[in-house]
Every structure is written in C-alpha cells, then in structure tokens.
Short mmCIF file of C-alpha atoms and ligand atoms in Angstrom, two decimals:
data_model
loop_
_atom_site.label_atom_id
_atom_site.label_comp_id
_atom_site.label_asym_id
_atom_site.label_seq_id
_atom_site.Cartn_x
_atom_site.Cartn_y
_atom_site.Cartn_z
CA UNK A 30 211.63 277.37 86.09
CA UNK A 31 214.17 279.60 84.70
CA UNK A 32 213.60 283.38 85.07
CA UNK A 33 214.74 286.31 82.82
CA UNK A 34 214.09 289.82 83.39
CA UNK A 35 214.04 292.22 80.43
CA UNK A 36 214.92 295.91 81.18
CA UNK A 37 217.88 297.14 83.07
CA UNK A 38 216.35 300.08 84.83
CA UNK A 39 215.56 300.63 88.40
CA UNK A 40 212.79 298.06 88.78
CA UNK A 41 214.36 295.52 86.62
CA UNK A 42 217.80 295.72 88.37
CA UNK A 43 216.04 295.65 91.86
CA UNK A 44 214.10 292.52 91.04
CA UNK A 45 217.23 290.85 89.65
CA UNK A 46 219.00 291.72 92.98
CA UNK A 47 216.17 290.35 95.08
CA UNK A 48 215.63 287.19 93.08
CA UNK A 49 219.17 286.72 92.66
CA UNK A 50 219.52 286.22 96.56
CA UNK A 51 217.94 282.90 96.14
CA UNK A 52 218.26 281.70 92.56
CA UNK A 53 219.97 282.05 89.30
CA UNK A 54 218.30 284.96 87.09
CA UNK A 55 219.26 286.50 83.82
CA UNK A 56 218.93 290.20 83.00
CA UNK A 57 218.82 291.69 79.67
CA UNK A 58 218.99 295.38 78.94
CA UNK A 59 218.94 297.50 75.47
CA UNK A 60 222.19 299.27 76.84
CA UNK A 61 223.88 296.83 78.96
CA UNK A 62 227.55 298.46 78.91
CA UNK A 63 227.24 299.81 82.55
CA UNK A 64 225.54 296.59 84.18
CA UNK A 65 228.21 294.55 82.37
CA UNK A 66 231.14 296.59 83.42
CA UNK A 67 230.16 297.71 86.83
CA UNK A 68 227.31 295.38 87.75
CA UNK A 69 225.13 298.23 88.68
CA UNK A 70 222.37 300.22 86.83
CA UNK A 71 222.77 303.94 86.20
CA UNK A 72 219.01 304.14 87.18
CA UNK A 73 219.71 302.45 90.50
CA UNK A 74 223.23 303.64 91.54
CA UNK A 75 224.87 302.12 94.58
CA UNK A 76 223.54 298.60 94.24
CA UNK A 77 225.31 295.78 92.97
CA UNK A 78 224.01 292.52 91.16
CA UNK A 79 224.67 289.36 93.23
CA UNK A 80 226.97 286.58 91.52
CA UNK A 81 223.89 284.69 90.73
CA UNK A 82 222.56 287.32 88.24
CA UNK A 83 223.70 286.85 84.63
CA UNK A 84 223.78 290.11 82.58
CA UNK A 85 223.12 288.66 79.01
CA UNK A 86 222.92 291.22 76.22
CA UNK A 87 221.73 288.65 73.91
CA UNK A 88 217.94 289.17 73.98
CA UNK A 89 217.10 285.65 72.06
CA UNK A 90 218.92 284.03 74.88
CA UNK A 91 217.10 285.88 77.60
CA UNK A 92 213.87 284.75 75.76
CA UNK A 93 214.65 281.20 76.27
CA UNK A 94 213.70 281.33 80.06
CA UNK A 95 210.43 279.82 81.15
CA UNK A 96 209.24 283.01 83.09
CA UNK A 97 210.17 286.33 81.52
CA UNK A 98 209.57 289.62 83.34
CA UNK A 99 208.82 292.74 81.24
CA UNK A 100 210.33 295.61 83.20
CA UNK A 101 210.23 298.68 81.06
CA UNK A 102 207.94 301.68 80.91
CA UNK A 103 204.54 301.09 79.86
CA UNK A 104 204.54 303.15 76.55
CA UNK A 105 207.57 301.22 75.45
CA UNK A 106 205.95 297.71 75.69
CA UNK A 107 204.07 297.69 72.53
CA UNK A 108 207.06 298.63 70.29
CA UNK A 109 209.43 296.31 72.46
CA UNK A 110 207.04 293.35 72.00
CA UNK A 111 206.44 293.94 68.13
CA UNK A 112 210.16 293.78 67.47
CA UNK A 113 210.43 289.96 68.89
CA UNK A 114 209.59 287.38 66.26
CA UNK A 115 209.77 284.51 68.68
CA UNK A 116 206.19 282.94 69.57
CA UNK A 117 207.25 282.34 73.19
CA UNK A 118 204.81 279.45 73.20
CA UNK A 119 204.20 277.88 76.51
CA UNK A 120 206.07 280.74 78.45
CA UNK A 121 204.99 282.79 81.31
CA UNK A 122 205.19 286.39 80.53
CA UNK A 123 204.93 288.82 83.61
CA UNK A 124 204.42 292.34 83.08
CA UNK A 125 206.16 294.62 85.61
CA UNK A 126 204.98 298.03 84.14
CA UNK A 127 202.20 300.21 85.84
CA UNK A 128 200.17 301.90 83.03
CA UNK A 129 197.67 302.04 80.10
CA UNK A 130 198.93 302.08 76.59
CA UNK A 131 198.03 305.44 75.25
CA UNK A 132 197.47 304.25 71.61
CA UNK A 133 195.21 301.29 72.33
CA UNK A 134 193.93 302.01 75.73
CA UNK A 135 194.94 298.41 76.74
CA UNK A 136 196.80 297.38 79.86
CA UNK A 137 200.25 295.40 79.59
CA UNK A 138 198.80 291.85 79.93
CA UNK A 139 196.50 292.51 77.04
CA UNK A 140 199.44 293.75 74.94
CA UNK A 141 201.58 290.67 75.94
CA UNK A 142 198.65 288.19 75.25
CA UNK A 143 197.90 289.94 71.88
CA UNK A 144 201.19 289.47 70.58
CA UNK A 145 201.97 285.99 72.15
CA UNK A 146 198.68 284.23 72.34
CA UNK A 147 200.20 280.76 72.99
CA UNK A 148 201.86 282.09 76.20
CA UNK A 149 200.38 283.07 79.60
CA UNK A 150 200.40 286.76 80.43
CA UNK A 151 200.54 287.89 84.30
CA UNK A 152 201.25 290.93 86.24
CA UNK A 153 203.61 291.65 89.10
CA UNK A 154 202.54 294.98 91.00
CA UNK A 155 202.25 296.39 94.18
CA UNK A 156 203.67 298.97 96.74
CA UNK A 157 207.56 298.96 96.12
CA UNK A 158 210.10 301.31 95.55
CA UNK A 159 213.05 299.57 93.65
CA UNK A 160 215.57 301.08 96.14
CA UNK A 161 213.75 299.40 98.94
CA UNK A 162 213.51 295.87 97.31
CA UNK A 163 217.21 296.13 96.24
CA UNK A 164 218.32 296.91 99.70
CA UNK A 165 216.47 293.84 101.14
CA UNK A 166 213.83 295.63 102.97
CA UNK A 167 210.42 293.59 103.46
CA UNK A 168 208.01 294.26 100.43
CA UNK A 169 204.73 292.58 99.62
CA UNK A 170 203.49 292.44 95.94
CA UNK A 171 200.75 291.01 93.94
CA UNK A 172 201.15 288.51 91.21
CA UNK A 173 198.13 288.36 89.17
CA UNK A 174 197.68 285.46 86.75
CA UNK A 175 194.45 283.92 85.47
CA UNK A 176 196.02 280.41 85.36
CA UNK A 177 196.21 279.83 89.14
CA UNK A 178 198.40 276.67 88.90
CA UNK A 179 200.97 278.57 87.03
CA UNK A 180 200.36 281.42 89.34
CA UNK A 181 201.33 279.24 92.42
CA UNK A 182 204.55 277.87 90.79
CA UNK A 183 205.52 281.50 89.99
CA UNK A 184 204.65 282.89 93.31
CA UNK A 185 207.11 280.18 94.78
CA UNK A 186 209.86 280.91 92.28
CA UNK A 187 209.72 284.70 92.54
CA UNK A 188 209.25 285.03 96.25
CA UNK A 189 212.23 285.54 98.50
CA UNK A 190 212.44 285.90 102.35
CA UNK A 191 211.94 289.74 102.02
CA UNK A 192 209.88 289.91 98.73
CA UNK A 193 206.67 288.28 99.61
CA UNK A 194 204.21 287.78 96.65
CA UNK A 195 200.44 287.42 97.26
CA UNK A 196 198.48 285.87 94.45
CA UNK A 197 195.34 286.44 92.59
CA UNK A 198 193.52 285.60 89.39
CA UNK A 199 192.09 289.13 89.03
CA UNK A 200 194.55 290.59 86.36
CA UNK A 201 192.26 293.48 85.44
CA UNK A 202 192.08 294.56 89.09
CA UNK A 203 195.69 294.31 89.86
CA UNK A 204 196.57 295.97 86.59
CA UNK A 205 194.34 298.91 86.77
CA UNK A 206 195.14 299.53 90.52
CA UNK A 207 198.72 299.71 89.68
CA UNK A 208 198.08 302.02 86.61
CA UNK A 209 195.76 304.43 88.21
CA UNK A 210 197.39 305.09 91.43
CA UNK A 211 200.20 306.81 89.54
CA UNK A 212 197.71 309.50 88.14
CA UNK A 213 196.32 310.07 91.84
CA UNK A 214 199.99 310.39 93.13
CA UNK A 215 200.49 313.43 90.69
CA UNK A 216 197.40 314.88 91.94
CA UNK A 217 198.46 314.37 95.76
CA UNK A 218 202.02 315.68 94.78
CA UNK A 219 200.43 319.01 93.17
CA UNK A 220 198.26 319.36 96.21
CA UNK A 221 201.08 319.30 98.67
CA UNK A 222 203.30 321.46 96.11
CA UNK A 223 200.57 324.14 96.31
CA UNK A 224 200.58 323.97 100.07
CA UNK A 225 197.03 322.73 100.32
CA UNK A 226 197.88 320.46 103.22
CA UNK A 227 197.45 316.88 104.33
CA UNK A 228 193.68 317.00 104.64
CA UNK A 229 193.25 317.89 101.01
CA UNK A 230 195.63 315.18 100.04
CA UNK A 231 193.54 312.64 102.11
CA UNK A 232 190.36 313.82 100.30
CA UNK A 233 192.13 313.35 96.91
CA UNK A 234 193.41 309.86 97.94
CA UNK A 235 190.10 308.68 98.95
CA UNK A 236 188.08 310.28 95.99
CA UNK A 237 190.83 308.92 93.66
CA UNK A 238 190.28 305.42 94.85
CA UNK A 239 186.58 305.95 94.19
CA UNK A 240 187.66 306.72 90.54
CA UNK A 241 189.91 303.71 90.41
CA UNK A 242 187.23 301.35 91.80
CA UNK A 243 184.61 303.03 89.35
CA UNK A 244 186.68 302.22 86.31
CA UNK A 245 188.01 299.00 87.30
CA UNK A 246 184.83 297.36 88.58
CA UNK A 247 183.21 298.60 85.23
CA UNK A 248 185.81 296.60 83.37
CA UNK A 249 185.21 293.66 85.80
CA UNK A 250 187.82 293.83 88.59
CA UNK A 251 186.90 292.35 92.00
CA UNK A 252 186.62 295.15 94.80
CA UNK A 253 188.71 293.01 96.92
CA UNK A 254 191.74 293.32 94.56
CA UNK A 255 191.32 297.01 94.64
CA UNK A 256 191.44 296.91 98.53
CA UNK A 257 194.73 294.94 98.42
CA UNK A 258 198.26 295.58 97.61
CA UNK A 259 198.09 296.48 94.08
CA UNK A 260 195.28 299.06 94.62
CA UNK A 261 194.91 300.62 98.10
CA UNK A 262 198.53 299.55 99.18
CA UNK A 263 200.20 301.06 96.12
CA UNK A 264 198.06 304.12 96.42
CA UNK A 265 198.98 304.92 99.87
CA UNK A 266 202.59 304.43 99.11
CA UNK A 267 202.79 306.42 96.04
CA UNK A 268 200.73 309.32 97.21
CA UNK A 269 202.54 309.95 100.51
CA UNK A 270 206.29 309.32 99.65
CA UNK A 271 208.92 311.65 98.04
CA UNK A 272 210.62 308.65 96.86
CA UNK A 273 207.82 308.47 94.32
CA UNK A 274 208.76 309.94 90.99
CA UNK A 275 205.14 310.59 89.98
CA UNK A 276 204.35 312.22 93.35
CA UNK A 277 207.51 314.53 92.97
CA UNK A 278 206.45 315.25 89.37
CA UNK A 279 203.18 316.52 90.76
CA UNK A 280 205.01 318.41 93.57
CA UNK A 281 206.95 320.17 90.73
CA UNK A 282 203.70 321.01 89.04
CA UNK A 283 202.12 322.32 92.08
CA UNK A 284 205.22 324.43 92.93
CA UNK A 285 205.43 325.81 89.34
CA UNK A 286 208.95 324.13 88.95
CA UNK A 287 210.41 322.15 85.99
CA UNK A 288 210.94 318.46 86.28
CA UNK A 289 213.65 316.15 84.79
CA UNK A 290 212.61 314.88 81.30
CA UNK A 291 214.49 311.79 81.56
CA UNK A 292 212.92 310.56 84.68
CA UNK A 293 210.14 307.94 84.11
CA UNK A 294 206.75 309.26 85.24
CA UNK A 295 204.09 306.81 84.28
CA UNK A 296 201.07 308.57 85.38
CA UNK A 297 201.20 311.45 82.81
CA UNK A 298 200.55 309.07 79.81
CA UNK A 299 198.21 307.01 81.95
CA UNK A 300 196.33 310.07 82.68
CA UNK A 301 195.75 310.80 79.02
CA UNK A 302 194.65 307.00 78.40
CA UNK A 303 192.35 306.97 81.18
CA UNK A 304 190.60 310.20 80.48
CA UNK A 305 190.08 308.83 76.95
CA UNK A 306 188.81 305.52 78.27
CA UNK A 307 186.59 307.06 80.73
CA UNK A 308 184.94 309.28 77.90
CA UNK A 309 184.55 306.23 75.74
CA UNK A 310 182.78 304.37 78.70
CA UNK A 311 180.88 307.43 79.67
CA UNK A 312 182.48 307.39 83.25
CA UNK A 313 182.97 310.20 85.48
CA UNK A 314 186.71 310.50 86.49
CA UNK A 315 187.28 314.15 87.39
CA UNK A 316 190.65 313.81 89.27
CA UNK A 317 192.11 311.94 86.46
CA UNK A 318 190.96 314.40 84.14
CA UNK A 319 192.27 317.21 86.29
CA UNK A 320 195.78 315.54 86.09
CA UNK A 321 195.57 315.20 82.37
CA UNK A 322 194.65 318.85 82.18
CA UNK A 323 197.54 320.14 84.40
CA UNK A 324 199.97 317.87 82.71
CA UNK A 325 199.09 319.49 79.56
CA UNK A 326 199.80 322.93 80.97
CA UNK A 327 196.41 324.05 82.65
CA UNK A 328 196.87 326.17 85.78
CA UNK A 329 197.00 324.12 89.05
CA UNK A 330 195.25 326.51 90.99
CA UNK A 331 192.23 326.91 88.48
CA UNK A 332 192.07 323.12 88.07
CA UNK A 333 191.64 322.62 91.76
CA UNK A 334 189.19 325.38 92.04
CA UNK A 335 187.04 323.65 89.44
CA UNK A 336 187.32 320.41 91.19
CA UNK A 337 186.10 322.20 94.27
CA UNK A 338 183.20 323.91 92.44
CA UNK A 339 181.65 320.49 91.38
CA UNK A 340 178.23 319.92 92.44
CA UNK A 341 177.78 318.34 95.90
CA UNK A 342 176.82 314.84 95.88
CA UNK A 343 176.37 311.66 97.87
CA UNK A 344 179.56 309.69 98.75
N1 LIG B 9 211.15 302.35 90.01
C1 LIG B 9 210.42 301.73 90.90
O1 LIG B 9 210.31 301.78 92.10
C2 LIG B 9 209.22 300.76 90.30
C3 LIG B 9 208.82 300.70 88.99
N2 LIG B 9 207.93 300.04 88.49
C4 LIG B 9 207.23 300.05 87.13
O2 LIG B 9 208.51 299.44 86.46
C5 LIG B 9 208.44 299.99 85.16
C6 LIG B 9 209.88 300.31 84.82
O3 LIG B 9 210.08 301.43 85.56
P1 LIG B 9 211.72 301.69 86.15
O4 LIG B 9 212.58 300.50 85.95
O5 LIG B 9 211.58 302.26 87.37
O6 LIG B 9 212.17 302.86 84.99
P2 LIG B 9 213.56 303.35 84.72
O7 LIG B 9 213.47 304.70 84.20
O8 LIG B 9 214.56 303.09 85.71
O9 LIG B 9 214.25 302.23 83.62
C7 LIG B 9 213.42 301.88 82.42
C8 LIG B 9 214.21 300.95 81.73
O10 LIG B 9 213.35 300.57 80.50
C9 LIG B 9 214.37 300.60 79.49
N3 LIG B 9 213.63 300.90 78.23
C10 LIG B 9 212.92 301.92 77.87
N4 LIG B 9 212.31 301.69 76.70
C11 LIG B 9 212.86 300.46 76.29
C12 LIG B 9 212.61 299.87 75.03
N5 LIG B 9 211.85 300.16 74.10
N6 LIG B 9 213.26 298.63 74.93
C13 LIG B 9 213.90 298.03 76.01
N7 LIG B 9 214.09 298.63 77.18
C14 LIG B 9 213.57 299.93 77.27
C15 LIG B 9 215.36 301.84 79.82
O11 LIG B 9 216.48 301.43 78.91
P3 LIG B 9 217.63 302.62 78.77
O12 LIG B 9 218.18 302.79 80.11
O13 LIG B 9 218.45 302.13 77.88
O14 LIG B 9 216.90 303.91 78.37
C16 LIG B 9 215.64 301.54 81.23
O15 LIG B 9 216.55 300.62 81.59
C17 LIG B 9 207.45 301.21 85.08
O16 LIG B 9 206.25 300.90 84.57
C18 LIG B 9 207.20 301.56 86.59
O17 LIG B 9 206.01 302.10 86.95
C19 LIG B 9 207.20 299.16 89.26
C20 LIG B 9 207.42 299.23 90.88
C21 LIG B 9 208.42 299.93 91.30
O1 LIG B 10 205.27 301.97 91.58
C1 LIG B 10 206.01 302.46 92.38
C2 LIG B 10 205.79 302.15 93.85
O2 LIG B 10 205.26 301.23 93.94
C3 LIG B 10 207.02 303.44 91.98
O3 LIG B 10 206.46 304.66 92.02
P1 LIG B 10 206.93 305.73 91.02
O4 LIG B 10 207.01 305.31 89.68
O5 LIG B 10 206.05 306.90 91.16
O6 LIG B 10 208.34 306.02 91.39
#
C-alpha cells in the first residue's frame, strides 16, 4: 500500500518523519518551497525529513497513493476536498484533523465520504504532539475505520516501532473525542491562566469528559472509545500540557493576553460548532458553551462564575 500525506504543517510533517523511518511515503504541501529546499517544515522547525520521504508538489501525483492522509486544519478540509476532481475510487482516505466543520456541523470523515463516496474514509487521532512523534518518542494513536479488514492493513502500514496504532470501527467516537478535547483544553488553559488552580482544572476535565460522552453517545459512539486514546487519552494530554496550542490559547484568555493569530487553534471553531450542534439536539453542554462565549469576547471571570452558579445536580 503506497501512502501520501496531504499537508505540510506540524502534524503532516511529523507523520512523514515517523512513517518514513520504515517505508517510503510522499508528502504534498500547498506551499512546498521550504520543505523542498531544506527538508524541514516552517511549522516544525529543527526536524528533517528522512530520505524515504518524497516531497511532491504535484497534488495529482500525491492522490495516486492507496492511502491518503489529510493533515490540514478542520475548517480547510471542505474547501480543499471540493477543489479535487478525481473520484479517488477504492482509496483509503484518512482524516488527521480534529474538529467539527462549522458550516455543516459534520466531522472530517463525513466530509471525505460525501466528497468521495467510492472511497473509504477513516480517522487517525489520539494523544500526540507533532514534536514528540517527529522526535521518535513513543506514541499511541487510534485508527478508526468502519471497514475493519482495511483498518487492519492500514494499522500495519502506518505503525512504526515508536508510533503504535490501535484500531477501532467506531469512527464517530474517535472523531468526536479528538474534536471536543480541544474545546475542554481551552477551558482548562483559561482556568489555569486565571489562577484558579489544579483542582478546578480537574473538575473541568471531568465535567468536560461528561459533555463529550453526552454528545458522542447521543450520536452513536461506543463509551469504550471515549475512555480510550482518542477520548480520555487526548483529553488528559491536551488539558495538562503547555505544548498544546489550544491549552496555551486558553491560558492567554485567562490572563487577558493576546494570542498569535497564525497559530492553529482548532477548539475555537469547534466550540462554535458544538454549541450549535448541542442546541439542535437539545443537549446541555455548558463548558463548551462557556468556551464559545469567552472566545467571542465574554469575560472569563463572569463566565466561570456563571458555571459555578449552575443549579446543583447529581453526578
Ligand atoms: N500539531 C500537532 O501536534 C497535532 C495536530 N493534529 C491535527 O492536525 C491538523 C493539522 O494541524 P497542524 O499540522 O498541527 O497545523 P499547522 O498549523 O502546523 O499546519 C497546517 C497546515 O495545513 C495547511 N493548510 C491549511 N489550509 C490548507 C488548504 N486549504 N489546503 C492545503 N493545505 C492547507 C497549511 O499550509 P500553509 O503552511 O501553506 O499555510 C499548513 O501546512 C489539525 O486538525 C490538528 O488538530 C493532530 C495531532 C497532533
Ligand atoms: O491534538 C494534539 C495533541 O493530541 C495537539 O494539540 P494542539 O492542537 O492543542 O496543539
């Protein structure tokens, strides 16, 4: 099975570095100049692509692979997919983005499946910072594919000695865990940024997990997926590490500081999408709604106070 990665940002480059330790892989980027000239991505400085990685600026050629990984921000996926005319029949399309599309309220595999009904859509997600993967540190991810036979083949192709893929057929659970943990990470960053302490963060993580489970199970996810790498695992990582862009964005909100506009922070648009989705489905998701409000400029102090003022209830 040949493998291509579309997207030359931090995650796409890290995956190319990891997979390229064991087998040939192609990476395509819309602005490939630096990758071509230095074999490093400006989004992941200091890490060089191994010889087994081909940088191919020709998208059509990259689309010829059997397995195609889509490694770009969630809100770019629809626009990117719509410009590709190829039917990609019979190919395995693996979404590597974490989020919910704000216009359609769909996850990445739905978007891929709608654009390419004759291909199989899957998702690769879980607790992993690009820099850790690229440095060869041990990492475990979830590969979710409804076609388990294809999932088994991809698991073998994409795993390396350090990058260990676990498999599931629960695409909905894997995708929603990865999308929503970014929203809760913003809340946790804001909590720490405001100086509210580790106990308050633990409360937000736990009640945030309850919100993730509420929405995901309503949409058919298996609770065991949510307790796994793509849910609980990624929630723990992202809510506790300053390597996370979502967490750092939340910290900046909590401290009343500005944040670099050019940094990918998936949780902001996902908070808006999930708030809309929860309203549509009549589900209560107060922490996600709070993140949406503070991202839109509401006071962090007042928003936290209104969470604390909610009626007492059973856990
Ligand atoms: N970084 C990480 O540690 C991890 C990230 N992820 C997920 O991976 C996804 C990508 O994030 P990440 O790589 O970190 O983000 P980066 O900000 O590092 O890079 C994003 C990349 O996407 C490219 N891109 C943006 N829009 C388009 C488009 N319309 N067409 C083609 N390429 C486009 C950008 O190109 P250009 O440089 O030209 O702007 C850039 O190379 C996110 O959903 C994230 O949640 C998942 C796990 C870990
Ligand atoms: O998804 C990630 C870790 O699993 C990366 O998190 P950030 O996008 O917050 O940096």
